Amino acid sequence: MFKNVFGSGFLVRTAHVILTWVITLILFLHDTDLRKQEETGELTLPVLFVLLVLVSVLLYFAVSLMDPGFVLTDDCDLQFTLGIAEETQDMIPQTTKSIRLRRCGHCLVQQPMRSKHCQTCQHCVRRYDHHCPWIENCVGERNHRWFVLYLAVQLIVLLWGLYMAWSGFSHAPTWQLWLRTNGVLLGAAAVVAVLSLTVLLLLGSHLYLVSLNTTTWEFMSRHRISYLKHCGVDENPFDRGTLRNLWGFFCIWEPVVWEHVYFKQGNDPI
């Protein structure tokens, strides 16, 4: 279920953890609201902040080390699915959507619909979204919702940290003295601000795509994907409405046979 901690991406994960705790330490060493409350014995917010940072780190490792949905063998369910898909495809007129299910030329497994071979991970991934260099892992069927949850928690931590950094800036009579006094905190705040904007954009884009029941790969490369290039520009065969898309993504944990969804939409006369 989980990858080796000391495998590929060890340096990236180590750098992420070190940066996280160094910035947290800087916020506590400077005269921020966190330190003021700690010194006065009001430990509720400082402890809550540290716990939230810890949760974000644990979610990072969970998403980073989790199996994203690697297709390792030609299972029976897939063969059954392919048989139904072929029968269904025979009943669909040639003018409507049609696909050619194929075997991966790299890992030689039969690819379920919406899967893609990742050149970095060297595996096909179910409901492939993208390979994220930040976590050194693919985002796919099994860890996509955890990735979105991680982004949400990380954004809260970053915005809270940015607010704490702002509260720690001290006044000085000159700019030179101010930079000398607040230089380290200013650097930490700049890093947090850049990361906050990055995570905000990532979270917003993923929630938007999830609401449409599409993936980053499908959104960016639909003209090269066999089961989408025959669809219209605004047509998404997996879209079941915003609420159902969100419910299915966050609340339904069973694997979805996307061939059934695809051909059901294709045969729907409405």
mmCIF file of C-alpha atoms in Angstrom:
data_model
loop_
_atom_site.group_PDB
_atom_site.id
_atom_site.type_symbol
_atom_site.label_atom_id
_atom_site.label_comp_id
_atom_site.label_asym_id
_atom_site.label_seq_id
_atom_site.Cartn_x
_atom_site.Cartn_y
_atom_site.Cartn_z
ATOM 1 C CA MET A 1 0.000 0.000 0.000
ATOM 2 C CA PHE A 2 2.865 2.376 0.815
ATOM 3 C CA LYS A 3 6.157 2.993 -0.930
ATOM 4 C CA ASN A 4 9.601 2.832 0.666
ATOM 5 C CA VAL A 5 10.306 5.976 2.712
ATOM 6 C CA PHE A 6 13.952 5.900 1.648
ATOM 7 C CA GLY A 7 13.220 5.275 -2.005
ATOM 8 C CA SER A 8 12.810 7.753 -4.826
ATOM 9 C CA GLY A 9 11.970 11.231 -3.565
ATOM 10 C CA PHE A 10 13.706 10.870 -0.188
ATOM 11 C CA LEU A 11 15.570 14.170 -0.611
ATOM 12 C CA VAL A 12 12.402 16.035 -1.657
ATOM 13 C CA ARG A 13 10.469 14.725 1.347
ATOM 14 C CA THR A 14 13.332 15.487 3.704
ATOM 15 C CA ALA A 15 13.613 19.044 2.360
ATOM 16 C CA HIS A 16 9.857 19.538 2.753
ATOM 17 C CA VAL A 17 9.872 18.385 6.391
ATOM 18 C CA ILE A 18 12.961 20.432 7.287
ATOM 19 C CA LEU A 19 11.525 23.583 5.679
ATOM 20 C CA THR A 20 8.198 23.071 7.478
ATOM 21 C CA TRP A 21 9.695 22.762 10.945
ATOM 22 C CA VAL A 22 12.355 25.465 10.403
ATOM 23 C CA ILE A 23 9.651 28.002 9.509
ATOM 24 C CA THR A 24 7.563 26.826 12.479
ATOM 25 C CA LEU A 25 10.580 27.301 14.763
ATOM 26 C CA ILE A 26 11.193 30.797 13.361
ATOM 27 C CA LEU A 27 7.595 31.753 14.162
ATOM 28 C CA PHE A 28 8.086 30.662 17.774
ATOM 29 C CA LEU A 29 11.519 32.271 18.206
ATOM 30 C CA HIS A 30 10.411 35.728 17.058
ATOM 31 C CA ASP A 31 8.033 38.027 18.884
ATOM 32 C CA THR A 32 4.897 36.683 17.193
ATOM 33 C CA ASP A 33 1.497 36.097 18.771
ATOM 34 C CA LEU A 34 2.438 32.430 19.102
ATOM 35 C CA ARG A 35 5.411 33.245 21.314
ATOM 36 C CA LYS A 36 3.495 35.875 23.290
ATOM 37 C CA GLN A 37 0.724 33.410 24.115
ATOM 38 C CA GLU A 38 3.269 30.746 24.981
ATOM 39 C CA GLU A 39 5.052 33.082 27.383
ATOM 40 C CA THR A 40 1.813 34.085 29.092
ATOM 41 C CA GLY A 41 0.793 30.454 29.551
ATOM 42 C CA GLU A 42 -2.018 30.543 26.975
ATOM 43 C CA LEU A 43 -1.072 27.344 25.176
ATOM 44 C CA THR A 44 -4.299 26.585 23.300
ATOM 45 C CA LEU A 45 -3.460 28.315 20.009
ATOM 46 C CA PRO A 46 0.284 27.427 19.999
ATOM 47 C CA VAL A 47 -0.499 23.746 20.620
ATOM 48 C CA LEU A 48 -3.278 23.799 18.009
ATOM 49 C CA PHE A 49 -0.916 25.358 15.485
ATOM 50 C CA VAL A 50 1.782 22.743 16.099
ATOM 51 C CA LEU A 51 -0.775 19.936 15.873
ATOM 52 C CA LEU A 52 -2.080 21.324 12.573
ATOM 53 C CA VAL A 53 1.483 21.480 11.228
ATOM 54 C CA LEU A 54 1.984 17.879 12.336
ATOM 55 C CA VAL A 55 -1.242 16.806 10.614
ATOM 56 C CA SER A 56 -0.103 18.505 7.401
ATOM 57 C CA VAL A 57 3.237 16.668 7.544
ATOM 58 C CA LEU A 58 1.531 13.315 8.171
ATOM 59 C CA LEU A 59 -0.874 13.922 5.269
ATOM 60 C CA TYR A 60 2.095 14.847 3.083
ATOM 61 C CA PHE A 61 3.797 11.538 3.831
ATOM 62 C CA ALA A 62 0.535 9.609 3.399
ATOM 63 C CA VAL A 63 -0.058 11.106 -0.063
ATOM 64 C CA SER A 64 3.603 10.834 -0.985
ATOM 65 C CA LEU A 65 4.059 7.186 -0.002
ATOM 66 C CA MET A 66 0.584 5.849 -0.820
ATOM 67 C CA ASP A 67 -0.090 3.622 -3.803
ATOM 68 C CA PRO A 68 -1.928 6.043 -6.133
ATOM 69 C CA GLY A 69 -3.722 3.171 -7.871
ATOM 70 C CA PHE A 70 -1.050 1.298 -9.791
ATOM 71 C CA VAL A 71 -2.340 -1.206 -12.349
ATOM 72 C CA LEU A 72 -0.176 -4.215 -11.543
ATOM 73 C CA THR A 73 -2.034 -7.160 -13.137
ATOM 74 C CA ASP A 74 -4.860 -7.943 -15.555
ATOM 75 C CA ASP A 75 -7.489 -8.703 -12.932
ATOM 76 C CA CYS A 76 -10.738 -10.577 -13.582
ATOM 77 C CA ASP A 77 -12.885 -7.521 -13.012
ATOM 78 C CA LEU A 78 -11.044 -5.688 -15.754
ATOM 79 C CA GLN A 79 -11.405 -8.572 -18.200
ATOM 80 C CA PHE A 80 -15.127 -8.718 -17.385
ATOM 81 C CA THR A 81 -15.346 -4.969 -17.880
ATOM 82 C CA LEU A 82 -13.563 -5.131 -21.207
ATOM 83 C CA GLY A 83 -15.923 -7.853 -22.424
ATOM 84 C CA ILE A 84 -18.952 -5.733 -21.597
ATOM 85 C CA ALA A 85 -17.342 -2.692 -23.129
ATOM 86 C CA GLU A 86 -16.701 -4.522 -26.406
ATOM 87 C CA GLU A 87 -20.299 -5.791 -26.579
ATOM 88 C CA THR A 88 -21.623 -2.362 -25.768
ATOM 89 C CA GLN A 89 -19.328 -0.738 -28.275
ATOM 90 C CA ASP A 90 -20.728 -2.980 -31.036
ATOM 91 C CA MET A 91 -24.191 -1.558 -30.347
ATOM 92 C CA ILE A 92 -23.042 2.058 -30.578
ATOM 93 C CA PRO A 93 -23.287 3.666 -34.025
ATOM 94 C CA GLN A 94 -19.962 4.514 -35.615
ATOM 95 C CA THR A 95 -20.832 8.196 -35.553
ATOM 96 C CA THR A 96 -20.854 8.314 -31.745
ATOM 97 C CA LYS A 97 -18.101 7.827 -29.220
ATOM 98 C CA SER A 98 -15.913 4.776 -29.700
ATOM 99 C CA ILE A 99 -12.623 3.767 -28.135
ATOM 100 C CA ARG A 100 -9.922 1.176 -28.548
ATOM 101 C CA LEU A 101 -8.901 -0.375 -25.258
ATOM 102 C CA ARG A 102 -5.236 -1.286 -25.397
ATOM 103 C CA ARG A 103 -2.370 -2.942 -23.588
ATOM 104 C CA CYS A 104 0.336 -0.646 -22.232
ATOM 105 C CA GLY A 105 3.474 -0.746 -24.345
ATOM 106 C CA HIS A 106 5.684 -0.121 -21.310
ATOM 107 C CA CYS A 107 4.459 -2.322 -18.431
ATOM 108 C CA LEU A 108 2.369 -4.650 -20.671
ATOM 109 C CA VAL A 109 -0.778 -4.593 -18.530
ATOM 110 C CA GLN A 110 -4.282 -3.981 -19.900
ATOM 111 C CA GLN A 111 -5.121 -0.348 -19.226
ATOM 112 C CA PRO A 112 -8.521 0.418 -17.672
ATOM 113 C CA MET A 113 -10.238 3.532 -18.951
ATOM 114 C CA ARG A 114 -8.805 6.804 -17.531
ATOM 115 C CA SER A 115 -5.502 5.155 -16.647
ATOM 116 C CA LYS A 116 -2.134 6.295 -17.979
ATOM 117 C CA HIS A 117 1.432 5.071 -17.815
ATOM 118 C CA CYS A 118 3.693 7.325 -15.746
ATOM 119 C CA GLN A 119 7.223 7.441 -17.107
ATOM 120 C CA THR A 120 8.583 8.512 -13.698
ATOM 121 C CA CYS A 121 6.873 5.828 -11.597
ATOM 122 C CA GLN A 122 7.096 3.227 -14.394
ATOM 123 C CA HIS A 123 3.536 2.026 -13.729
ATOM 124 C CA CYS A 124 0.086 2.592 -15.173
ATOM 125 C CA VAL A 125 -2.098 4.517 -12.707
ATOM 126 C CA ARG A 126 -5.896 4.230 -12.443
ATOM 127 C CA ARG A 127 -7.747 7.501 -12.980
ATOM 128 C CA TYR A 128 -4.407 9.202 -13.519
ATOM 129 C CA ASP A 129 -4.380 12.898 -12.651
ATOM 130 C CA HIS A 130 -0.713 13.921 -12.783
ATOM 131 C CA HIS A 131 2.730 13.138 -11.421
ATOM 132 C CA CYS A 132 3.521 15.663 -8.712
ATOM 133 C CA PRO A 133 7.233 16.449 -8.167
ATOM 134 C CA TRP A 134 6.327 18.065 -4.826
ATOM 135 C CA ILE A 135 5.331 14.691 -3.362
ATOM 136 C CA GLU A 136 7.432 12.603 -5.791
ATOM 137 C CA ASN A 137 4.425 10.408 -6.507
ATOM 138 C CA CYS A 138 1.530 10.156 -8.909
ATOM 139 C CA VAL A 139 -1.898 11.493 -8.000
ATOM 140 C CA GLY A 140 -4.440 8.886 -8.993
ATOM 141 C CA GLU A 141 -7.558 6.997 -8.001
ATOM 142 C CA ARG A 142 -6.453 5.969 -4.500
ATOM 143 C CA ASN A 143 -4.737 9.115 -3.222
ATOM 144 C CA HIS A 144 -6.403 11.971 -5.135
ATOM 145 C CA ARG A 145 -8.917 12.821 -2.388
ATOM 146 C CA TRP A 146 -6.128 12.659 0.203
ATOM 147 C CA PHE A 147 -4.077 15.005 -1.979
ATOM 148 C CA VAL A 148 -6.935 17.525 -2.039
ATOM 149 C CA LEU A 149 -7.358 17.181 1.745
ATOM 150 C CA TYR A 150 -3.631 17.724 2.197
ATOM 151 C CA LEU A 151 -3.775 20.890 0.083
ATOM 152 C CA ALA A 152 -6.676 22.219 2.176
ATOM 153 C CA VAL A 153 -4.893 21.571 5.499
ATOM 154 C CA GLN A 154 -1.617 22.929 4.127
ATOM 155 C CA LEU A 155 -3.341 26.124 2.972
ATOM 156 C CA ILE A 156 -4.808 26.691 6.450
ATOM 157 C CA VAL A 157 -1.372 26.176 8.020
ATOM 158 C CA LEU A 158 0.310 28.532 5.547
ATOM 159 C CA LEU A 159 -2.248 31.321 5.912
ATOM 160 C CA TRP A 160 -2.130 31.008 9.687
ATOM 161 C CA GLY A 161 1.673 31.051 9.584
ATOM 162 C CA LEU A 162 1.619 34.135 7.340
ATOM 163 C CA TYR A 163 -0.637 35.911 9.838
ATOM 164 C CA MET A 164 1.654 34.923 12.714
ATOM 165 C CA ALA A 165 4.701 36.185 10.817
ATOM 166 C CA TRP A 166 2.974 39.522 10.229
ATOM 167 C CA SER A 167 2.282 39.817 13.953
ATOM 168 C CA GLY A 168 5.972 39.354 14.749
ATOM 169 C CA PHE A 169 7.428 42.278 12.798
ATOM 170 C CA SER A 170 8.921 44.842 15.177
ATOM 171 C CA HIS A 171 9.319 48.578 14.562
ATOM 172 C CA ALA A 172 12.689 50.243 14.004
ATOM 173 C CA PRO A 173 13.760 53.852 13.361
ATOM 174 C CA THR A 174 15.510 53.030 10.040
ATOM 175 C CA TRP A 175 15.023 50.517 7.219
ATOM 176 C CA GLN A 176 18.509 49.126 7.730
ATOM 177 C CA LEU A 177 17.833 48.412 11.398
ATOM 178 C CA TRP A 178 14.371 47.058 10.581
ATOM 179 C CA LEU A 179 15.805 44.614 8.023
ATOM 180 C CA ARG A 180 18.521 43.575 10.477
ATOM 181 C CA THR A 181 15.914 42.913 13.151
ATOM 182 C CA ASN A 182 13.251 41.291 10.975
ATOM 183 C CA GLY A 183 15.303 39.844 8.134
ATOM 184 C CA VAL A 184 14.920 36.171 9.076
ATOM 185 C CA LEU A 185 11.207 36.547 9.786
ATOM 186 C CA LEU A 186 10.750 38.468 6.536
ATOM 187 C CA GLY A 187 12.440 35.670 4.590
ATOM 188 C CA ALA A 188 10.220 33.066 6.232
ATOM 189 C CA ALA A 189 7.132 35.185 5.523
ATOM 190 C CA ALA A 190 8.146 35.530 1.848
ATOM 191 C CA VAL A 191 8.512 31.750 1.499
ATOM 192 C CA VAL A 192 5.163 31.180 3.213
ATOM 193 C CA ALA A 193 3.464 33.777 0.983
ATOM 194 C CA VAL A 194 4.753 32.134 -2.223
ATOM 195 C CA LEU A 195 3.731 28.682 -0.985
ATOM 196 C CA SER A 196 0.313 30.004 0.066
ATOM 197 C CA LEU A 197 -0.375 31.339 -3.425
ATOM 198 C CA THR A 198 0.847 28.107 -5.024
ATOM 199 C CA VAL A 199 -1.281 25.884 -2.780
ATOM 200 C CA LEU A 200 -4.311 28.152 -3.226
ATOM 201 C CA LEU A 201 -4.078 27.863 -7.017
ATOM 202 C CA LEU A 202 -3.545 24.102 -6.825
ATOM 203 C CA LEU A 203 -6.469 23.579 -4.470
ATOM 204 C CA GLY A 204 -8.774 25.788 -6.536
ATOM 205 C CA SER A 205 -7.875 24.069 -9.803
ATOM 206 C CA HIS A 206 -8.311 20.581 -8.358
ATOM 207 C CA LEU A 207 -11.687 21.386 -6.800
ATOM 208 C CA TYR A 208 -12.814 22.850 -10.120
ATOM 209 C CA LEU A 209 -11.731 19.746 -12.054
ATOM 210 C CA VAL A 210 -13.256 17.431 -9.441
ATOM 211 C CA SER A 211 -16.566 19.292 -9.751
ATOM 212 C CA LEU A 212 -16.482 18.458 -13.489
ATOM 213 C CA ASN A 213 -15.309 14.866 -12.891
ATOM 214 C CA THR A 214 -12.257 15.319 -15.046
ATOM 215 C CA THR A 215 -8.548 15.030 -14.327
ATOM 216 C CA THR A 216 -5.590 17.300 -14.970
ATOM 217 C CA TRP A 217 -4.342 14.920 -17.665
ATOM 218 C CA GLU A 218 -7.742 14.763 -19.369
ATOM 219 C CA PHE A 219 -8.181 18.543 -19.148
ATOM 220 C CA MET A 220 -4.762 19.300 -20.647
ATOM 221 C CA SER A 221 -4.495 16.494 -23.221
ATOM 222 C CA ARG A 222 -8.029 15.558 -24.231
ATOM 223 C CA HIS A 223 -7.162 15.913 -27.932
ATOM 224 C CA ARG A 224 -4.674 13.023 -27.552
ATOM 225 C CA ILE A 225 -6.847 10.704 -25.431
ATOM 226 C CA SER A 226 -8.659 8.056 -27.453
ATOM 227 C CA TYR A 227 -11.879 8.028 -25.421
ATOM 228 C CA LEU A 228 -12.173 11.849 -25.404
ATOM 229 C CA LYS A 229 -10.923 13.054 -28.771
ATOM 230 C CA HIS A 230 -14.194 11.920 -30.410
ATOM 231 C CA CYS A 231 -16.247 13.951 -27.927
ATOM 232 C CA GLY A 232 -17.287 17.544 -28.404
ATOM 233 C CA VAL A 233 -15.222 20.391 -26.997
ATOM 234 C CA ASP A 234 -17.542 20.877 -24.012
ATOM 235 C CA GLU A 235 -18.607 17.221 -23.713
ATOM 236 C CA ASN A 236 -17.446 15.169 -20.740
ATOM 237 C CA PRO A 237 -18.787 11.580 -20.703
ATOM 238 C CA PHE A 238 -17.976 11.213 -16.979
ATOM 239 C CA ASP A 239 -19.768 14.357 -15.784
ATOM 240 C CA ARG A 240 -22.769 13.450 -13.591
ATOM 241 C CA GLY A 241 -23.490 16.952 -12.296
ATOM 242 C CA THR A 242 -21.490 19.032 -9.824
ATOM 243 C CA LEU A 243 -23.037 17.665 -6.603
ATOM 244 C CA ARG A 244 -22.855 14.034 -7.717
ATOM 245 C CA ASN A 245 -19.284 14.537 -8.913
ATOM 246 C CA LEU A 246 -18.225 15.976 -5.554
ATOM 247 C CA TRP A 247 -20.144 13.318 -3.621
ATOM 248 C CA GLY A 248 -18.608 10.530 -5.671
ATOM 249 C CA PHE A 249 -15.110 11.932 -5.266
ATOM 250 C CA PHE A 250 -15.146 12.579 -1.514
ATOM 251 C CA CYS A 251 -17.695 10.095 -0.171
ATOM 252 C CA ILE A 252 -17.625 6.969 -2.370
ATOM 253 C CA TRP A 253 -14.534 4.849 -1.793
ATOM 254 C CA GLU A 254 -15.287 1.891 -4.035
ATOM 255 C CA PRO A 255 -13.450 1.753 -7.381
ATOM 256 C CA VAL A 256 -15.569 2.959 -10.297
ATOM 257 C CA VAL A 257 -15.757 1.014 -13.564
ATOM 258 C CA TRP A 258 -15.418 4.006 -15.862
ATOM 259 C CA GLU A 259 -16.206 1.938 -18.960
ATOM 260 C CA HIS A 260 -19.753 1.512 -17.644
ATOM 261 C CA VAL A 261 -20.120 5.242 -16.989
ATOM 262 C CA TYR A 262 -18.689 6.129 -20.408
ATOM 263 C CA PHE A 263 -20.939 3.848 -22.456
ATOM 264 C CA LYS A 264 -24.012 4.572 -20.357
ATOM 265 C CA GLN A 265 -23.562 8.241 -21.188
ATOM 266 C CA GLY A 266 -22.958 7.334 -24.823
ATOM 267 C CA ASN A 267 -26.212 5.417 -25.032
ATOM 268 C CA ASP A 268 -28.248 7.942 -23.093
ATOM 269 C CA PRO A 269 -30.723 9.471 -25.543
ATOM 270 C CA ILE A 270 -31.288 12.539 -23.397
#
